[in-house]
Short mmCIF file of N, CA, C and O in Angstrom, two decimals:
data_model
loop_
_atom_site.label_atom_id
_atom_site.label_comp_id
_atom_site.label_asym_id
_atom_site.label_seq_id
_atom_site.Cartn_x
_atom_site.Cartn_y
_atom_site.Cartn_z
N UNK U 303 -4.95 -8.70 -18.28
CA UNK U 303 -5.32 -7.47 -17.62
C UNK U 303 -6.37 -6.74 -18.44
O UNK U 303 -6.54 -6.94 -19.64
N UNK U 304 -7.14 -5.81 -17.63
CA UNK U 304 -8.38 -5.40 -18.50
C UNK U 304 -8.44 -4.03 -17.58
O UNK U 304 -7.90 -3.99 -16.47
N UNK U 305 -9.28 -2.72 -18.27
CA UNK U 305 -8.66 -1.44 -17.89
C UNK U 305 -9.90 -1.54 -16.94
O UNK U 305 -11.02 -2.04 -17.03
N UNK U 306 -9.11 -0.77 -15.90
CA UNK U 306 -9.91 -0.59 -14.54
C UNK U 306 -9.25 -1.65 -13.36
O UNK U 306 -9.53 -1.68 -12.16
N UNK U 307 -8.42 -2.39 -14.03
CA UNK U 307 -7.95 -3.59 -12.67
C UNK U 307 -7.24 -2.77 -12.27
O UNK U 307 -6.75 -1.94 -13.03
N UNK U 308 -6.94 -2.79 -10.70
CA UNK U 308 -5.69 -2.68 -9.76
C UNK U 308 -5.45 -3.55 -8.85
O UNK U 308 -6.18 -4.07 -8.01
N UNK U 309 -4.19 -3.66 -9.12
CA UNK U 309 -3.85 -4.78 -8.48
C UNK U 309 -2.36 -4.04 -6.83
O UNK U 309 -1.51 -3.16 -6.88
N UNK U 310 -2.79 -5.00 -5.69
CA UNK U 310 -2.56 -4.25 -4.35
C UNK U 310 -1.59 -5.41 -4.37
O UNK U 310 -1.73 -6.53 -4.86
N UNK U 311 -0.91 -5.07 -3.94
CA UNK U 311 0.32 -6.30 -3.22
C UNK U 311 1.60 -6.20 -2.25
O UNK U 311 2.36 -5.24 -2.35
N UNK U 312 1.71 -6.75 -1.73
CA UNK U 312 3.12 -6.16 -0.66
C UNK U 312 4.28 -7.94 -0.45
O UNK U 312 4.98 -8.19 0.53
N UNK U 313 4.15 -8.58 -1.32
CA UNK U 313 4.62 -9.78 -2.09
C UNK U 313 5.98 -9.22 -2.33
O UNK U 313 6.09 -8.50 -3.31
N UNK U 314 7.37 -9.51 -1.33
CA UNK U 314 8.84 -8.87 -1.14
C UNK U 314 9.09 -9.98 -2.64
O UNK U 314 9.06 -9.48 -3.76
N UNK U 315 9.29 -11.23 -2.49
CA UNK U 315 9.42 -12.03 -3.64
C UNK U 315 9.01 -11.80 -5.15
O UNK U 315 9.76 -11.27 -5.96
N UNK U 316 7.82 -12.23 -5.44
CA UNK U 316 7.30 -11.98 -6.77
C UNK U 316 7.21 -10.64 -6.81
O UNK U 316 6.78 -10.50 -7.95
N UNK U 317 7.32 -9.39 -6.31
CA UNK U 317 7.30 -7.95 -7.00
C UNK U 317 8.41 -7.56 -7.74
O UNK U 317 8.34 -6.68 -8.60
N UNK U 318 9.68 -8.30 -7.40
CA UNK U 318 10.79 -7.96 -8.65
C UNK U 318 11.43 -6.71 -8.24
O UNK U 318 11.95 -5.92 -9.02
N UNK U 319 11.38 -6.58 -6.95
CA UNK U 319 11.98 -4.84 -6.37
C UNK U 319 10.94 -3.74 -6.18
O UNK U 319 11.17 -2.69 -5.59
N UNK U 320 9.92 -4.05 -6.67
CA UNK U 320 9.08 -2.85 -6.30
C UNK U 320 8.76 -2.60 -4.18
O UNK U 320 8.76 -1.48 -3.66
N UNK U 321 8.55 -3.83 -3.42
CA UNK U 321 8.25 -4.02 -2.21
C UNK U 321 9.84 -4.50 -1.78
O UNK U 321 10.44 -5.44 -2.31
N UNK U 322 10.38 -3.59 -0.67
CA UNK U 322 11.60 -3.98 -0.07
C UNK U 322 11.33 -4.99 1.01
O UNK U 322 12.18 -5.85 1.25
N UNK U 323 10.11 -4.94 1.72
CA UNK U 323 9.87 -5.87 3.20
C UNK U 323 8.52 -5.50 3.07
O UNK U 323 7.80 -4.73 2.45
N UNK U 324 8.49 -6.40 3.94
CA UNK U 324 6.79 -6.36 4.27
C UNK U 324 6.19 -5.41 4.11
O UNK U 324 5.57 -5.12 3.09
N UNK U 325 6.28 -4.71 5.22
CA UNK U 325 5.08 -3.44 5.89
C UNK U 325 5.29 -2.33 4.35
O UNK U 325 4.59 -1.32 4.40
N UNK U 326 5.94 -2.45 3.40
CA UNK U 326 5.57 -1.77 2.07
C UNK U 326 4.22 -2.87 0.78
O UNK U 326 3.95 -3.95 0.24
N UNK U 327 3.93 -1.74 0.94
CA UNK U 327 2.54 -1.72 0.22
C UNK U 327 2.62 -1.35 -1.32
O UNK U 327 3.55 -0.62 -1.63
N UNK U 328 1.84 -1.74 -2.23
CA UNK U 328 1.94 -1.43 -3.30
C UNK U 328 0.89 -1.47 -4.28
O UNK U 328 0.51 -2.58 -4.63
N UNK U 329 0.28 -0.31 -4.84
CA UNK U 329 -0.70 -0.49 -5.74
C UNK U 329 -0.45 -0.02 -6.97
O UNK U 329 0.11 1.07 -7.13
N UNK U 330 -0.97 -1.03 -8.30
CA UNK U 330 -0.38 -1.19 -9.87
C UNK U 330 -1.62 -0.95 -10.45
O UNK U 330 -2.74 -1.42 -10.31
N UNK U 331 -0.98 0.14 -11.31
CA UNK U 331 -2.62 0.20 -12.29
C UNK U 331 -2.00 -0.01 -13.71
O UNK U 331 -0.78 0.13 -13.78
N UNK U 332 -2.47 -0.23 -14.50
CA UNK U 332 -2.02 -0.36 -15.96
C UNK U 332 -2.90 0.58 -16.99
O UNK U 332 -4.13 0.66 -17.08
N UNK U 333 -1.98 1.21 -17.68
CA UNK U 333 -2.54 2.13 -18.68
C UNK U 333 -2.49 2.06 -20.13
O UNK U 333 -1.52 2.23 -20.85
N UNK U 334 -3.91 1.73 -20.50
CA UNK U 334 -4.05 1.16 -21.64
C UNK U 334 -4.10 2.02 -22.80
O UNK U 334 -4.75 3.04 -22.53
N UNK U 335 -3.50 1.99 -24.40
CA UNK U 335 -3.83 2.75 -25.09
C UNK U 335 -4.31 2.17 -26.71
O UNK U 335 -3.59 2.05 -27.71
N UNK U 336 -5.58 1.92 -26.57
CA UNK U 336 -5.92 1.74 -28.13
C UNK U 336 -5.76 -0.26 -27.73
O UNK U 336 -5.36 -1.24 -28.34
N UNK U 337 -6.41 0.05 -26.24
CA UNK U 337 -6.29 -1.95 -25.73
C UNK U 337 -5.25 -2.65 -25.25
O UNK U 337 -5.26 -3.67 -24.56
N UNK U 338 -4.09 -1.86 -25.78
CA UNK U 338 -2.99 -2.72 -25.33
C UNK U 338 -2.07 -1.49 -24.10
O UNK U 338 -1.87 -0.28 -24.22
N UNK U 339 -1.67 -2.53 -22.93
CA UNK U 339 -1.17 -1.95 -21.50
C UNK U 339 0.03 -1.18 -22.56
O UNK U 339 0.44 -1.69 -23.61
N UNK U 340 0.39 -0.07 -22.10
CA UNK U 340 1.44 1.06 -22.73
C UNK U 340 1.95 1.28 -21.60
O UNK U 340 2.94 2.01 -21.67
N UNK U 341 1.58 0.83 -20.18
CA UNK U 341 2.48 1.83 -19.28
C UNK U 341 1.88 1.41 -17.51
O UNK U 341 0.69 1.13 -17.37
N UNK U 342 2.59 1.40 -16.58
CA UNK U 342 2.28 1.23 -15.35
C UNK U 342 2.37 2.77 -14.62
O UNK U 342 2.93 3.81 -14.99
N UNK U 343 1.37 2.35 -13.15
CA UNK U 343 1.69 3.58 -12.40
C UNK U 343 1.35 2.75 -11.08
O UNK U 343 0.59 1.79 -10.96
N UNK U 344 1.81 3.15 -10.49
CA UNK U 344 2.28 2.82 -9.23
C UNK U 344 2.47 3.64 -7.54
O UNK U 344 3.51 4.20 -7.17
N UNK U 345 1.48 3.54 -6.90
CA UNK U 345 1.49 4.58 -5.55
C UNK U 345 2.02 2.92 -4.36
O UNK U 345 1.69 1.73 -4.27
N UNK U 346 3.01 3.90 -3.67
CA UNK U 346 3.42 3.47 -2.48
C UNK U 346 3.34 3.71 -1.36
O UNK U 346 3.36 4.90 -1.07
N UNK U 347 3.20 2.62 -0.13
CA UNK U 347 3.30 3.56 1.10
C UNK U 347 3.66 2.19 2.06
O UNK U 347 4.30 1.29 1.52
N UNK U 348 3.43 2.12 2.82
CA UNK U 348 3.85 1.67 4.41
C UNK U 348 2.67 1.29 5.56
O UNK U 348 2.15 2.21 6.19
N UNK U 349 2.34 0.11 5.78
CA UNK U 349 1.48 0.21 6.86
C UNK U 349 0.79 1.05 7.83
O UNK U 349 -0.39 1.18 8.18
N UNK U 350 2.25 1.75 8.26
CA UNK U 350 2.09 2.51 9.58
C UNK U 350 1.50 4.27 8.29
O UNK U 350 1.21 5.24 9.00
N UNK U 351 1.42 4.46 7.28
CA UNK U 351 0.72 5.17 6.82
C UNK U 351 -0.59 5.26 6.61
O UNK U 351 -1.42 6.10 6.26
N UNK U 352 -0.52 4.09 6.94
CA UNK U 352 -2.79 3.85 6.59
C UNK U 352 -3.28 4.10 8.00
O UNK U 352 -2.47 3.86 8.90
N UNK U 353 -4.29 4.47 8.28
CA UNK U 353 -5.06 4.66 9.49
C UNK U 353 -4.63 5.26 10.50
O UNK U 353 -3.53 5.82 10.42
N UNK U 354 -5.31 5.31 11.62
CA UNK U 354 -4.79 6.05 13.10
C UNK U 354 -5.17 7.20 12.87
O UNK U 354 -5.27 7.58 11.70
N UNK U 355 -5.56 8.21 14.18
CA UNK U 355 -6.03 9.57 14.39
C UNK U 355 -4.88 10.12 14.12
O UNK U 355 -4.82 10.76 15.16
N UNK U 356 -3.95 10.39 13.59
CA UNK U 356 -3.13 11.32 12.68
C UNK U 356 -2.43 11.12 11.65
O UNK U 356 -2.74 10.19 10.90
N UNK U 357 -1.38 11.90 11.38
CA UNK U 357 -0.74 11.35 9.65
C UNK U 357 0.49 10.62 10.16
O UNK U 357 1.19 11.06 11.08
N UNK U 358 0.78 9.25 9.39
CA UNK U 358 1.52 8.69 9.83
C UNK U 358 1.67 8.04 10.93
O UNK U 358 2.79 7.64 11.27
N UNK U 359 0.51 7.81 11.72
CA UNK U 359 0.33 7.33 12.97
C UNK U 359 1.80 7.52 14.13
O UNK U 359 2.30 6.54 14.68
N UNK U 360 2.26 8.77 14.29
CA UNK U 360 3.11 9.32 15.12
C UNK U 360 2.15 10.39 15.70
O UNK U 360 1.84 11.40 15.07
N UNK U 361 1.76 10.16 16.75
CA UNK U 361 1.33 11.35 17.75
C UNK U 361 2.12 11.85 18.03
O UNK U 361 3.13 11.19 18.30
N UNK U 362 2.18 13.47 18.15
CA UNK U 362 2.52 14.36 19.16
C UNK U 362 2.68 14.03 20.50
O UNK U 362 3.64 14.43 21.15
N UNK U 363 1.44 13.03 21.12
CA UNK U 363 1.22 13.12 22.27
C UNK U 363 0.78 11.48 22.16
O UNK U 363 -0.22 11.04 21.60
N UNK U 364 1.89 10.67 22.92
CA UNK U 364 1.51 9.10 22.48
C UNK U 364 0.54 8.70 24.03
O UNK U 364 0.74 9.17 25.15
N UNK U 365 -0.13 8.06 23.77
CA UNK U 365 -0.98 7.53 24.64
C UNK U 365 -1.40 6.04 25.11
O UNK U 365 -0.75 5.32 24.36
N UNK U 366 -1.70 5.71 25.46
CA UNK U 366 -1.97 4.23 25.97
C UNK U 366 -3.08 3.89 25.96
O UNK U 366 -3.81 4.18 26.91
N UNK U 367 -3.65 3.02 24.67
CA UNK U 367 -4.65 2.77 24.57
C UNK U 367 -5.13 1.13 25.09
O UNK U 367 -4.57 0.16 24.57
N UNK U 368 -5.99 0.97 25.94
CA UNK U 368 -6.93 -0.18 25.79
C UNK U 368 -7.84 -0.71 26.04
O UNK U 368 -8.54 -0.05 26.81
N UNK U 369 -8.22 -1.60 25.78
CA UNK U 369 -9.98 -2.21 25.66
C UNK U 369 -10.26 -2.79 26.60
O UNK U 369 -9.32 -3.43 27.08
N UNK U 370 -11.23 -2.85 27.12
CA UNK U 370 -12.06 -3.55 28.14
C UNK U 370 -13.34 -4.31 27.86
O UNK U 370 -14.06 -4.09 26.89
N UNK U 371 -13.51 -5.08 28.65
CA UNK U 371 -14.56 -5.92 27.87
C UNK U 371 -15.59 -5.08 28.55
O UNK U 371 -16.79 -5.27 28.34
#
């Protein structure tokens, strides 16, 4: 590891408990002091948290979206 990597993963297996199921997300940064990693940090979230015209992609007002060629 080298400072500035982050590493993204949602890997239920190899994360060791950090990811319960899939749709959890996970990003690892490592914090280096004097070169050597001293410490992790770690932000979480959920698929259905990324994107969509509101927070959490729960409308108020659900709608029916679709495409046409």
């Amino acid at each position: 590891m080298r400072d500035g990597d982050v590493f993204y993963h949602n890997d239920v297996y190899l994360s060791e408990g950090s990811v319960g199921h899939l749709p959890d997300l996970t990003t690892t940064v490592p914090v280096f002091h004097d070169g050597e990693v001293v410490a992790f940090v770690q932000a979480f979230g959920h698929h259905d948290d990324i994107g969509g015209w509101c927070r959490a992609r729960c409308p108020p007002t659900p709608r029916r979206h679709t495409r046409r060629a």
